[in-house]
PDB file of C-alpha atoms in Angstrom:
ATOM      1  CA  UNK A   1      25.799 -45.589  17.410  1.00 69.00           C
ATOM      2  CA  UNK A   2      28.975 -47.128  16.101  1.00 81.00           C
ATOM      3  CA  UNK A   3      32.469 -48.326  16.607  1.00 87.00           C
ATOM      4  CA  UNK A   4      35.222 -45.962  15.259  1.00 88.00           C
ATOM      5  CA  UNK A   5      36.385 -49.089  12.917  1.00 90.00           C
ATOM      6  CA  UNK A   6      32.436 -49.194  11.623  1.00 92.00           C
ATOM      7  CA  UNK A   7      32.369 -45.653  11.566  1.00 92.00           C
ATOM      8  CA  UNK A   8      35.641 -45.997   9.064  1.00 92.00           C
ATOM      9  CA  UNK A   9      34.182 -48.531   7.192  1.00 93.00           C
ATOM     10  CA  UNK A  10      30.849 -46.770   6.507  1.00 92.00           C
ATOM     11  CA  UNK A  11      32.070 -43.409   5.396  1.00 93.00           C
ATOM     12  CA  UNK A  12      34.349 -45.181   2.885  1.00 93.00           C
ATOM     13  CA  UNK A  13      30.993 -47.549   1.483  1.00 94.00           C
ATOM     14  CA  UNK A  14      30.061 -43.244   0.942  1.00 93.00           C
ATOM     15  CA  UNK A  15      33.066 -42.444  -0.970  1.00 93.00           C
ATOM     16  CA  UNK A  16      35.939 -41.856   1.202  1.00 92.00           C
ATOM     17  CA  UNK A  17      38.998 -43.452  -0.268  1.00 92.00           C
ATOM     18  CA  UNK A  18      40.079 -45.306   2.680  1.00 94.00           C
ATOM     19  CA  UNK A  19      38.492 -46.900   6.204  1.00 93.00           C
ATOM     20  CA  UNK A  20      40.246 -43.820   8.255  1.00 93.00           C
ATOM     21  CA  UNK A  21      40.172 -43.751  11.572  1.00 94.00           C
ATOM     22  CA  UNK A  22      39.654 -40.646  14.216  1.00 94.00           C
ATOM     23  CA  UNK A  23      42.950 -40.553  15.302  1.00 94.00           C
ATOM     24  CA  UNK A  24      44.548 -40.222  11.237  1.00 96.00           C
ATOM     25  CA  UNK A  25      41.705 -37.405  10.736  1.00 96.00           C
ATOM     26  CA  UNK A  26      42.536 -35.457  13.862  1.00 97.00           C
ATOM     27  CA  UNK A  27      46.190 -35.972  12.846  1.00 97.00           C
ATOM     28  CA  UNK A  28      45.746 -34.280   9.383  1.00 97.00           C
ATOM     29  CA  UNK A  29      43.260 -31.446  10.735  1.00 98.00           C
ATOM     30  CA  UNK A  30      46.217 -30.810  13.146  1.00 98.00           C
ATOM     31  CA  UNK A  31      48.843 -30.639  10.652  1.00 98.00           C
ATOM     32  CA  UNK A  32      46.879 -28.352   8.607  1.00 98.00           C
ATOM     33  CA  UNK A  33      46.264 -26.299  11.197  1.00 98.00           C
ATOM     34  CA  UNK A  34      49.889 -25.845  11.681  1.00 98.00           C
ATOM     35  CA  UNK A  35      50.613 -25.515   8.019  1.00 97.00           C
ATOM     36  CA  UNK A  36      48.133 -22.667   7.889  1.00 97.00           C
ATOM     37  CA  UNK A  37      49.316 -20.817  11.117  1.00 97.00           C
ATOM     38  CA  UNK A  38      52.943 -21.032   9.059  1.00 94.00           C
ATOM     39  CA  UNK A  39      51.688 -19.880   6.185  1.00 94.00           C
ATOM     40  CA  UNK A  40      50.090 -22.620   3.966  1.00 94.00           C
ATOM     41  CA  UNK A  41      52.385 -22.623   0.569  1.00 86.00           C
ATOM     42  CA  UNK A  42      50.962 -25.043  -1.314  1.00 92.00           C
ATOM     43  CA  UNK A  43      48.275 -24.914  -4.024  1.00 95.00           C
ATOM     44  CA  UNK A  44      44.633 -24.110  -3.989  1.00 94.00           C
ATOM     45  CA  UNK A  45      43.316 -27.766  -5.002  1.00 95.00           C
ATOM     46  CA  UNK A  46      45.881 -28.871  -2.284  1.00 96.00           C
ATOM     47  CA  UNK A  47      44.290 -26.721   0.156  1.00 96.00           C
ATOM     48  CA  UNK A  48      40.905 -27.466  -0.662  1.00 95.00           C
ATOM     49  CA  UNK A  49      41.661 -31.415  -0.495  1.00 95.00           C
ATOM     50  CA  UNK A  50      43.213 -30.679   2.861  1.00 96.00           C
ATOM     51  CA  UNK A  51      39.986 -29.131   4.273  1.00 96.00           C
ATOM     52  CA  UNK A  52      37.964 -32.835   3.413  1.00 96.00           C
ATOM     53  CA  UNK A  53      39.672 -34.415   6.866  1.00 96.00           C
ATOM     54  CA  UNK A  54      37.720 -31.621   8.941  1.00 97.00           C
ATOM     55  CA  UNK A  55      34.496 -33.141   6.570  1.00 96.00           C
ATOM     56  CA  UNK A  56      35.157 -36.740   7.662  1.00 96.00           C
ATOM     57  CA  UNK A  57      35.493 -36.006  11.264  1.00 96.00           C
ATOM     58  CA  UNK A  58      32.184 -33.617  10.787  1.00 96.00           C
ATOM     59  CA  UNK A  59      30.530 -36.581   9.433  1.00 94.00           C
ATOM     60  CA  UNK A  60      31.957 -39.477  11.543  1.00 95.00           C
ATOM     61  CA  UNK A  61      30.973 -37.181  14.811  1.00 94.00           C
ATOM     62  CA  UNK A  62      27.381 -38.224  13.767  1.00 92.00           C
ATOM     63  CA  UNK A  63      27.590 -41.818  13.883  1.00 93.00           C
ATOM     64  CA  UNK A  64      30.277 -42.746  16.404  1.00 93.00           C
ATOM     65  CA  UNK A  65      29.557 -43.752  19.878  1.00 91.00           C
ATOM     66  CA  UNK A  66      29.223 -41.266  22.573  1.00 92.00           C
ATOM     67  CA  UNK A  67      32.140 -42.586  24.456  1.00 93.00           C
ATOM     68  CA  UNK A  68      34.570 -41.752  21.203  1.00 93.00           C
ATOM     69  CA  UNK A  69      32.953 -38.731  20.577  1.00 93.00           C
ATOM     70  CA  UNK A  70      33.988 -37.618  24.149  1.00 95.00           C
ATOM     71  CA  UNK A  71      37.424 -38.686  24.029  1.00 94.00           C
ATOM     72  CA  UNK A  72      38.287 -36.710  21.060  1.00 96.00           C
ATOM     73  CA  UNK A  73      35.733 -33.512  21.154  1.00 96.00           C
ATOM     74  CA  UNK A  74      38.297 -31.334  23.413  1.00 97.00           C
ATOM     75  CA  UNK A  75      41.203 -31.837  20.847  1.00 97.00           C
ATOM     76  CA  UNK A  76      38.970 -31.360  17.746  1.00 97.00           C
ATOM     77  CA  UNK A  77      37.820 -28.150  19.708  1.00 98.00           C
ATOM     78  CA  UNK A  78      40.986 -26.916  20.378  1.00 98.00           C
ATOM     79  CA  UNK A  79      42.140 -27.215  16.851  1.00 98.00           C
ATOM     80  CA  UNK A  80      38.847 -25.869  15.688  1.00 98.00           C
ATOM     81  CA  UNK A  81      39.898 -22.627  17.611  1.00 98.00           C
ATOM     82  CA  UNK A  82      43.789 -22.797  16.132  1.00 98.00           C
ATOM     83  CA  UNK A  83      42.041 -22.816  12.803  1.00 98.00           C
ATOM     84  CA  UNK A  84      39.589 -19.823  13.369  1.00 97.00           C
ATOM     85  CA  UNK A  85      42.313 -17.752  14.796  1.00 97.00           C
ATOM     86  CA  UNK A  86      44.523 -18.293  11.969  1.00 97.00           C
ATOM     87  CA  UNK A  87      42.150 -17.704   9.340  1.00 96.00           C
ATOM     88  CA  UNK A  88      39.538 -15.045   7.991  1.00 94.00           C
ATOM     89  CA  UNK A  89      35.918 -15.401   7.809  1.00 93.00           C
ATOM     90  CA  UNK A  90      34.931 -14.433   4.432  1.00 92.00           C
ATOM     91  CA  UNK A  91      31.688 -16.288   3.833  1.00 92.00           C
ATOM     92  CA  UNK A  92      33.876 -18.379   1.555  1.00 91.00           C
ATOM     93  CA  UNK A  93      33.749 -15.725  -0.835  1.00 92.00           C
ATOM     94  CA  UNK A  94      37.456 -16.130  -2.213  1.00 93.00           C
ATOM     95  CA  UNK A  95      37.192 -19.909  -2.123  1.00 93.00           C
ATOM     96  CA  UNK A  96      34.244 -20.618  -3.646  1.00 94.00           C
ATOM     97  CA  UNK A  97      36.098 -18.974  -6.973  1.00 93.00           C
ATOM     98  CA  UNK A  98      37.902 -22.041  -6.910  1.00 94.00           C
ATOM     99  CA  UNK A  99      35.722 -24.794  -5.383  1.00 93.00           C
ATOM    100  CA  UNK A 100      32.428 -25.249  -4.974  1.00 93.00           C
ATOM    101  CA  UNK A 101      31.244 -24.875  -1.426  1.00 91.00           C
ATOM    102  CA  UNK A 102      29.776 -27.882   0.949  1.00 88.00           C
ATOM    103  CA  UNK A 103      26.588 -26.690   2.812  1.00 84.00           C
ATOM    104  CA  UNK A 104      26.975 -23.665   5.363  1.00 82.00           C
ATOM    105  CA  UNK A 105      27.374 -26.173   8.654  1.00 88.00           C
ATOM    106  CA  UNK A 106      31.133 -26.651   7.459  1.00 95.00           C
ATOM    107  CA  UNK A 107      32.167 -23.132   8.298  1.00 96.00           C
ATOM    108  CA  UNK A 108      35.858 -24.034   8.461  1.00 97.00           C
ATOM    109  CA  UNK A 109      35.101 -24.101   4.118  1.00 96.00           C
ATOM    110  CA  UNK A 110      33.818 -20.199   4.840  1.00 95.00           C
ATOM    111  CA  UNK A 111      37.645 -19.052   5.940  1.00 95.00           C
ATOM    112  CA  UNK A 112      40.599 -18.799   4.240  1.00 95.00           C
ATOM    113  CA  UNK A 113      44.017 -18.670   5.909  1.00 96.00           C
ATOM    114  CA  UNK A 114      44.953 -14.872   7.316  1.00 94.00           C
ATOM    115  CA  UNK A 115      49.223 -15.458   6.366  1.00 93.00           C
ATOM    116  CA  UNK A 116      48.593 -15.405   2.327  1.00 92.00           C
ATOM    117  CA  UNK A 117      51.767 -16.891   0.873  1.00 92.00           C
ATOM    118  CA  UNK A 118      52.805 -19.062  -1.828  1.00 91.00           C
ATOM    119  CA  UNK A 119      50.743 -20.274  -4.478  1.00 93.00           C
ATOM    120  CA  UNK A 120      47.233 -20.370  -2.167  1.00 93.00           C
ATOM    121  CA  UNK A 121      47.891 -16.877  -1.424  1.00 92.00           C
ATOM    122  CA  UNK A 122      48.390 -15.493  -5.096  1.00 92.00           C
ATOM    123  CA  UNK A 123      45.175 -17.441  -5.944  1.00 93.00           C
ATOM    124  CA  UNK A 124      42.831 -16.522  -2.771  1.00 94.00           C
ATOM    125  CA  UNK A 125      44.265 -12.751  -3.187  1.00 92.00           C
ATOM    126  CA  UNK A 126      43.146 -13.038  -7.185  1.00 92.00           C
ATOM    127  CA  UNK A 127      39.767 -13.692  -6.009  1.00 91.00           C
ATOM    128  CA  UNK A 128      39.527 -10.699  -3.450  1.00 87.00           C
ATOM    129  CA  UNK A 129      41.194 -12.086  -0.321  1.00 87.00           C
ATOM    130  CA  UNK A 130      42.401  -9.992   2.181  1.00 82.00           C
ATOM    131  CA  UNK A 131      45.454 -11.116   4.162  1.00 75.00           C
ATOM    132  CA  UNK A 132      48.610 -10.592   5.662  1.00 69.00           C
ATOM    133  CA  UNK A 133      52.064 -11.096   3.322  1.00 65.00           C
ATOM    134  CA  UNK A 134      54.310 -12.794   5.186  1.00 63.00           C
ATOM    135  CA  UNK A 135      56.701 -10.811   3.187  1.00 57.00           C
ATOM    136  CA  UNK A 136      55.884  -7.877   4.065  1.00 53.00           C
ATOM    137  CA  UNK A 137      54.838  -8.128   7.713  1.00 48.00           C
TER     138      UNK A 137
END
């Protein structure tokens, strides 16, 4: 198992744009979850790009020292639970209309925001997503 710096560098060599840290990716995941809870108003391409912060964490967890994993897992699990509460599981049907879905183990790609607002909401609704419209709620 590797240190956080080694994992960041290794994942960058595998194609990530920079050698991220766990703290950076957890912070990005927290920001995305908060935005989804409020009603994510960005475009579908921004949303799919933002989901990759969770992919990084998934990849890093397979490589990191146990100590680092144990330290961060409770916070990530809490964010995952908030994400699940703020999203709807449609097995990726709506999102797959706009972005190739990664493997089935990456469950966050198979959900979409419960609150459908802005450009993302319009796009997902056009692909059959059902959710809450904040303007009519």
